[in-house]
JSON list of C-alpha atoms in Angstrom, two decimals:
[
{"chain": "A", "resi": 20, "resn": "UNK", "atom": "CA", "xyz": [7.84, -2.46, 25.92]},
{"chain": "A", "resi": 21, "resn": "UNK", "atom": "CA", "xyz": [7.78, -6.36, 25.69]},
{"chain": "A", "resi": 22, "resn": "UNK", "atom": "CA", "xyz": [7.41, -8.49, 22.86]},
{"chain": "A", "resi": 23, "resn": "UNK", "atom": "CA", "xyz": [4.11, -8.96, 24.07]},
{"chain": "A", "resi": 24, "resn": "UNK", "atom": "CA", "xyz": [2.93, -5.73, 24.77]},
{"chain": "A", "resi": 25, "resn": "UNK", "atom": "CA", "xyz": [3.92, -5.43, 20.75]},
{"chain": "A", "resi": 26, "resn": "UNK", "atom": "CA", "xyz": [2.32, -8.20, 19.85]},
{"chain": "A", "resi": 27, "resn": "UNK", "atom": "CA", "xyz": [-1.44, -7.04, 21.50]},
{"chain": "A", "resi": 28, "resn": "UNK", "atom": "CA", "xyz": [-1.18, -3.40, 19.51]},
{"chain": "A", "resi": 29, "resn": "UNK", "atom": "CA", "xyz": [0.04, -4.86, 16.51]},
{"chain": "A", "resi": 30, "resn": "UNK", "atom": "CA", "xyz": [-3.15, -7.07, 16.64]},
{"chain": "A", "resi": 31, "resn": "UNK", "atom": "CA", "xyz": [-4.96, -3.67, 16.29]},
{"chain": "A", "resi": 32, "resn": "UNK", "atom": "CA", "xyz": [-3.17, -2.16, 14.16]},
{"chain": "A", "resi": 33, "resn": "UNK", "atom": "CA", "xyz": [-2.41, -4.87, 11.63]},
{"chain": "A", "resi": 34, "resn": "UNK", "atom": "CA", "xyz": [-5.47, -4.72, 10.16]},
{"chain": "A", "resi": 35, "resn": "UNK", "atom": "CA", "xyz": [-5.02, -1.37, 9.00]},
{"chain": "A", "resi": 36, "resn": "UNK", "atom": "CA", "xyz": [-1.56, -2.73, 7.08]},
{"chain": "A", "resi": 37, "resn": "UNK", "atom": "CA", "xyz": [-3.77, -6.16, 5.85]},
{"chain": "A", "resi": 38, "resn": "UNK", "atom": "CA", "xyz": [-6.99, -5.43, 5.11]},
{"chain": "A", "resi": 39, "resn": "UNK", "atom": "CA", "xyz": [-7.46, -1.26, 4.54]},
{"chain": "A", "resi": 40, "resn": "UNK", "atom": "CA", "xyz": [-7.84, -0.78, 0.86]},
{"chain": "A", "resi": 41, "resn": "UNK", "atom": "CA", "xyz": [-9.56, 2.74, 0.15]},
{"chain": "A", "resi": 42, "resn": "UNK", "atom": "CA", "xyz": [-9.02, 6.26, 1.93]},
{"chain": "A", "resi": 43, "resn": "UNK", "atom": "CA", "xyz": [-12.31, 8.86, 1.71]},
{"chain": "A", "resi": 44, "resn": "UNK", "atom": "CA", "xyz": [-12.45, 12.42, 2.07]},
{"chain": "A", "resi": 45, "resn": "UNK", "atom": "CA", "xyz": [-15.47, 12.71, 4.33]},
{"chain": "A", "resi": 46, "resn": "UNK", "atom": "CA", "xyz": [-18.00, 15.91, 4.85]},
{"chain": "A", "resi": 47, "resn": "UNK", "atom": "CA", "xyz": [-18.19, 14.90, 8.60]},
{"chain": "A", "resi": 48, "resn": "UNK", "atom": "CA", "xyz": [-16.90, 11.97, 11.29]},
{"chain": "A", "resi": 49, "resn": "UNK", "atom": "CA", "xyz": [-18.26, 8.62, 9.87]},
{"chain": "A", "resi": 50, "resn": "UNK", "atom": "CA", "xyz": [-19.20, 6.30, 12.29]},
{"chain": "A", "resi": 51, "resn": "UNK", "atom": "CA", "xyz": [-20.41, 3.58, 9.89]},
{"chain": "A", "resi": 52, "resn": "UNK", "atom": "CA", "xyz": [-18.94, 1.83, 6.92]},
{"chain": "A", "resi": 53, "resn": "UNK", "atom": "CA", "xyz": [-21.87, 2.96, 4.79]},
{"chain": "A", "resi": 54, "resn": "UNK", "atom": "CA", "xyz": [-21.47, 7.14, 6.64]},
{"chain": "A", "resi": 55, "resn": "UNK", "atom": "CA", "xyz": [-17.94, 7.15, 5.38]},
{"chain": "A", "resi": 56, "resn": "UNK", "atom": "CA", "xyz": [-18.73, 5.22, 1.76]},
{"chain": "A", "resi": 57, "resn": "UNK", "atom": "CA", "xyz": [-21.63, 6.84, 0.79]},
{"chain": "A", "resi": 58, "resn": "UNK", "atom": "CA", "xyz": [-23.37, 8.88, 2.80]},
{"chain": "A", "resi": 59, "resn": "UNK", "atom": "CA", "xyz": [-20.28, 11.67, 4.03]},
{"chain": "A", "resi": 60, "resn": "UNK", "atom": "CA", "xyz": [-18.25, 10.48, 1.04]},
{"chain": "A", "resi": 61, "resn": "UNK", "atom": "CA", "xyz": [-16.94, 13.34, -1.26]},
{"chain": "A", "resi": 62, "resn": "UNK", "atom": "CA", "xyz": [-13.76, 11.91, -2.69]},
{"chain": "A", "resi": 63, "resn": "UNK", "atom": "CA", "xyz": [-11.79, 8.44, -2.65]},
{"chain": "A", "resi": 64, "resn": "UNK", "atom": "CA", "xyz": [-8.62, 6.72, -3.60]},
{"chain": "A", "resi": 65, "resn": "UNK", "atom": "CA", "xyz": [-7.84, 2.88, -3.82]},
{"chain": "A", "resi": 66, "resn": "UNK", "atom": "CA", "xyz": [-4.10, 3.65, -4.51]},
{"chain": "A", "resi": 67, "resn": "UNK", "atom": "CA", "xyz": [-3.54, 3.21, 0.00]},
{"chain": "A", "resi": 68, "resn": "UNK", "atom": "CA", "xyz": [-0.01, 2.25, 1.53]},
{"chain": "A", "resi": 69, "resn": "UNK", "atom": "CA", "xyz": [-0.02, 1.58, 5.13]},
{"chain": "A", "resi": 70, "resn": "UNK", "atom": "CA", "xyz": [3.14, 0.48, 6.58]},
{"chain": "A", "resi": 71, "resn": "UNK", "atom": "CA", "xyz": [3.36, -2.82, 8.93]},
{"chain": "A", "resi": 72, "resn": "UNK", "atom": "CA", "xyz": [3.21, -1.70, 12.88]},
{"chain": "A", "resi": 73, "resn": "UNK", "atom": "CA", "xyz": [6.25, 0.33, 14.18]},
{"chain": "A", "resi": 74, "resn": "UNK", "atom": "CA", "xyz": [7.24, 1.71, 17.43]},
{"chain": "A", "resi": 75, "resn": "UNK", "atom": "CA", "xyz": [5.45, 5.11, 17.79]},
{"chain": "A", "resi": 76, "resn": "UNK", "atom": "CA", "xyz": [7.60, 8.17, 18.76]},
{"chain": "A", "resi": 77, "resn": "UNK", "atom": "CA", "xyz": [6.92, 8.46, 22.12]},
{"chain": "A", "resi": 78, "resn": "UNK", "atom": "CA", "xyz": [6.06, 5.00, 23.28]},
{"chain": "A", "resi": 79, "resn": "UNK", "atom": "CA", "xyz": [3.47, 2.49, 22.09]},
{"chain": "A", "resi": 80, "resn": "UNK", "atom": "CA", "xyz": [2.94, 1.32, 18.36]},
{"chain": "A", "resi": 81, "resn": "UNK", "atom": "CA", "xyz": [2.32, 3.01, 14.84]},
{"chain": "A", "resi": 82, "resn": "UNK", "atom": "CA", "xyz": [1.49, 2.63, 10.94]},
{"chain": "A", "resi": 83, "resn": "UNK", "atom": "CA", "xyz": [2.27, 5.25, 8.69]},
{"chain": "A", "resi": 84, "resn": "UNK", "atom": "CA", "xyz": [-0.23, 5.67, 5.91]},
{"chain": "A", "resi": 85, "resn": "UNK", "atom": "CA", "xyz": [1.53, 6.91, 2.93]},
{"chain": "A", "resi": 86, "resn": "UNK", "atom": "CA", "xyz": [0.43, 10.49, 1.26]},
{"chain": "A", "resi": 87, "resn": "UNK", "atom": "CA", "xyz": [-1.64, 10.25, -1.54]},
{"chain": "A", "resi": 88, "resn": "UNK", "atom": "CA", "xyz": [-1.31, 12.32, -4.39]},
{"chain": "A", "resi": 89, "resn": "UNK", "atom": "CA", "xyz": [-4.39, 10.35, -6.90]},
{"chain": "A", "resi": 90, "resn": "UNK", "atom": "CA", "xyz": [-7.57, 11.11, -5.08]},
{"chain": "A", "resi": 91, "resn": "UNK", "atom": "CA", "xyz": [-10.78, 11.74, -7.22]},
{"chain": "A", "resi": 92, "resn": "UNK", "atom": "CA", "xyz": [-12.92, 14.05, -6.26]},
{"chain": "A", "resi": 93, "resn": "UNK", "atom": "CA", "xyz": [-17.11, 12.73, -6.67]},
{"chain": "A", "resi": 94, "resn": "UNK", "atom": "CA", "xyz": [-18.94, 15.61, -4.96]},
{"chain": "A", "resi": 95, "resn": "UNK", "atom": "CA", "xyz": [-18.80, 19.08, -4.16]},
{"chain": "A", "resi": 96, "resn": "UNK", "atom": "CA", "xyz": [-18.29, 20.38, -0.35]},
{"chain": "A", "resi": 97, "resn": "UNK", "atom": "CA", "xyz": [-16.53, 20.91, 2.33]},
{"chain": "A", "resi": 98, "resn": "UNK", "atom": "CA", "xyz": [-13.93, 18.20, 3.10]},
{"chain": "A", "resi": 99, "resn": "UNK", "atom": "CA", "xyz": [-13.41, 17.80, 7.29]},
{"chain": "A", "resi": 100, "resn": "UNK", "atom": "CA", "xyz": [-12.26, 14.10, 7.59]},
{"chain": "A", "resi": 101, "resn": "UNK", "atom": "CA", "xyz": [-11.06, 11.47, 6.38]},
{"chain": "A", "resi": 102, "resn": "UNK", "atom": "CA", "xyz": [-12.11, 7.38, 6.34]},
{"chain": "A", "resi": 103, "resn": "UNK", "atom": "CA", "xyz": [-10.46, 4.62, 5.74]},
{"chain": "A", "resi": 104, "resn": "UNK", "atom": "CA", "xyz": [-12.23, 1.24, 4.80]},
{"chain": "A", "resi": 105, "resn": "UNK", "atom": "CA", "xyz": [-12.02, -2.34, 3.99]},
{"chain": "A", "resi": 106, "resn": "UNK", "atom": "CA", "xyz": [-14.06, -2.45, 1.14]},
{"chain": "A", "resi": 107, "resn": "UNK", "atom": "CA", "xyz": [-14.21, -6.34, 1.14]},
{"chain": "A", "resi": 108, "resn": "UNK", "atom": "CA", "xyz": [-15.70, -6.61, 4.43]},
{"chain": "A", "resi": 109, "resn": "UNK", "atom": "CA", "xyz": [-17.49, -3.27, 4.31]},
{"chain": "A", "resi": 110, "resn": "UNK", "atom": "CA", "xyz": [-15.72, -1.84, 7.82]},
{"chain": "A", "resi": 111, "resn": "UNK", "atom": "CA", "xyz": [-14.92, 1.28, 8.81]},
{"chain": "A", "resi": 112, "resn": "UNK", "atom": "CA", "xyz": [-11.23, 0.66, 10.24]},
{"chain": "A", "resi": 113, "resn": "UNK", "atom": "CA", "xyz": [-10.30, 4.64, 10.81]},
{"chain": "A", "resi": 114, "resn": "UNK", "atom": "CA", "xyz": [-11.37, 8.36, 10.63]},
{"chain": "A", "resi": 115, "resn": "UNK", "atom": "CA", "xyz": [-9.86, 11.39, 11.76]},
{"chain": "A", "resi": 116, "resn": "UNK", "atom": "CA", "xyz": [-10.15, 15.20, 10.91]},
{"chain": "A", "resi": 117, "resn": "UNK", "atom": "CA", "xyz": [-8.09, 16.43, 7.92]},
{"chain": "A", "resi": 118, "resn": "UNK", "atom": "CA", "xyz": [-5.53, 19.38, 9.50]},
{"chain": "A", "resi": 119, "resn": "UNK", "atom": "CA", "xyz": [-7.52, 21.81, 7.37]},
{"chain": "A", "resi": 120, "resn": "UNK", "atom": "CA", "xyz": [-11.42, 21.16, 5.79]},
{"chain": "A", "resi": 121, "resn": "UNK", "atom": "CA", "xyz": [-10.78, 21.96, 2.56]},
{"chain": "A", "resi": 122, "resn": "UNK", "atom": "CA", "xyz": [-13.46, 22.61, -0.26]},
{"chain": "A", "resi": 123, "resn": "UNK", "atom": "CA", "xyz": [-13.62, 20.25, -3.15]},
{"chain": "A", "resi": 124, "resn": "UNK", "atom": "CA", "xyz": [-15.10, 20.30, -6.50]},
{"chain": "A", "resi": 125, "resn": "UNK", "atom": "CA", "xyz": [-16.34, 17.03, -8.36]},
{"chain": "A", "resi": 126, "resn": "UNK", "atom": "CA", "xyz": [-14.26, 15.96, -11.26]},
{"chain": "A", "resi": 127, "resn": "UNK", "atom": "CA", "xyz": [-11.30, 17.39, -9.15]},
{"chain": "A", "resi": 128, "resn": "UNK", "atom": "CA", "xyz": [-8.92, 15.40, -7.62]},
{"chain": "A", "resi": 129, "resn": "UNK", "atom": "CA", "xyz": [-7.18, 15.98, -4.31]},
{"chain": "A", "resi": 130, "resn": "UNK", "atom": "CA", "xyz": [-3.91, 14.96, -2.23]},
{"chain": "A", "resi": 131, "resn": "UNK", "atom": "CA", "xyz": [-3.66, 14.11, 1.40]},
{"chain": "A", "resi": 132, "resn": "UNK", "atom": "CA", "xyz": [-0.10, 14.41, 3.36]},
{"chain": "A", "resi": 133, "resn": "UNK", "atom": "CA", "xyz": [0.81, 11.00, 4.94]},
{"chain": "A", "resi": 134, "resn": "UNK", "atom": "CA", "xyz": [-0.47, 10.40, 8.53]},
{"chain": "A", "resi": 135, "resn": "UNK", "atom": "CA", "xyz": [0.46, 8.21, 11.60]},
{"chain": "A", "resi": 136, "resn": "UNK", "atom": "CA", "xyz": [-2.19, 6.41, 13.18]},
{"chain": "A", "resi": 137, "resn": "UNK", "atom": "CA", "xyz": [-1.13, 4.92, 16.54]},
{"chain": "A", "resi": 138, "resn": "UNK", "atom": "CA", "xyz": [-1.84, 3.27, 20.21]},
{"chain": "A", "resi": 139, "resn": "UNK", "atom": "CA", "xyz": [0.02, 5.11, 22.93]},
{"chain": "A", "resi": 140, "resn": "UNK", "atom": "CA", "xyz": [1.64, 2.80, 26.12]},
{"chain": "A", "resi": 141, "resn": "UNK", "atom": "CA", "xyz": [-1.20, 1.74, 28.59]},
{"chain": "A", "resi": 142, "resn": "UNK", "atom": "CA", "xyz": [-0.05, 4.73, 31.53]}
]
């Protein structure tokens, strides 16, 4: 891949890295800042590393959010997804499903294994 062809994933993906600064356990896919804030929202943590883009395994372009092992738990249910969010602008920036739901108690608190998000090559 070119310098370039970096250059236009990072652009996606650097935001993630920049401006990302909370991780939700979700009861189902947000679509919306507020779905994945409030609405879905059944745990959080502020304590989010995301590494700077990386080539991806594979081809194409990565960032590695870290695990988390603080999470705090704020309502009971089933756990399916997760969110992550840029509080300051109120964006959703990612969601995907958690490898297992999970149920979750409030006043519990809850760990997440670290995850690559990434953009394959164009085919």
């Amino acid at each position: 891949m070119s310098t370039l062809d970096n250059r236009v994933f990072d652009n996606g993906l650097t935001v993630l890295d920049t401006e990302a600064n909370k991780i939700l356990l979700t009861s189902q896919q947000a679509t919306t800042y507020t779905e994945a804030n409030a609405t879905y929202a059944l745990g959080n943590s502020t304590s989010l590393s995301i590494s700077a883009p990386q080539d991806r395994s594979g081809g194409g372009r990565e960032v590695v959010v870290a695990a988390i092992t603080d999470g705090s738990v704020t309502a009971t249910g089933t756990a399916t997804h997760y969110a992550i969010v840029d509080t300051v602008n109120s964006r959703l920036l990612a969601t995907s499903t958690l490898t297992e739901s999970q149920s979750v108690t409030s006043g519990n608190t809850f760990t997440l294994s670290s995850v690559a998000i990434g953009i394959p090559d164009p085919v």
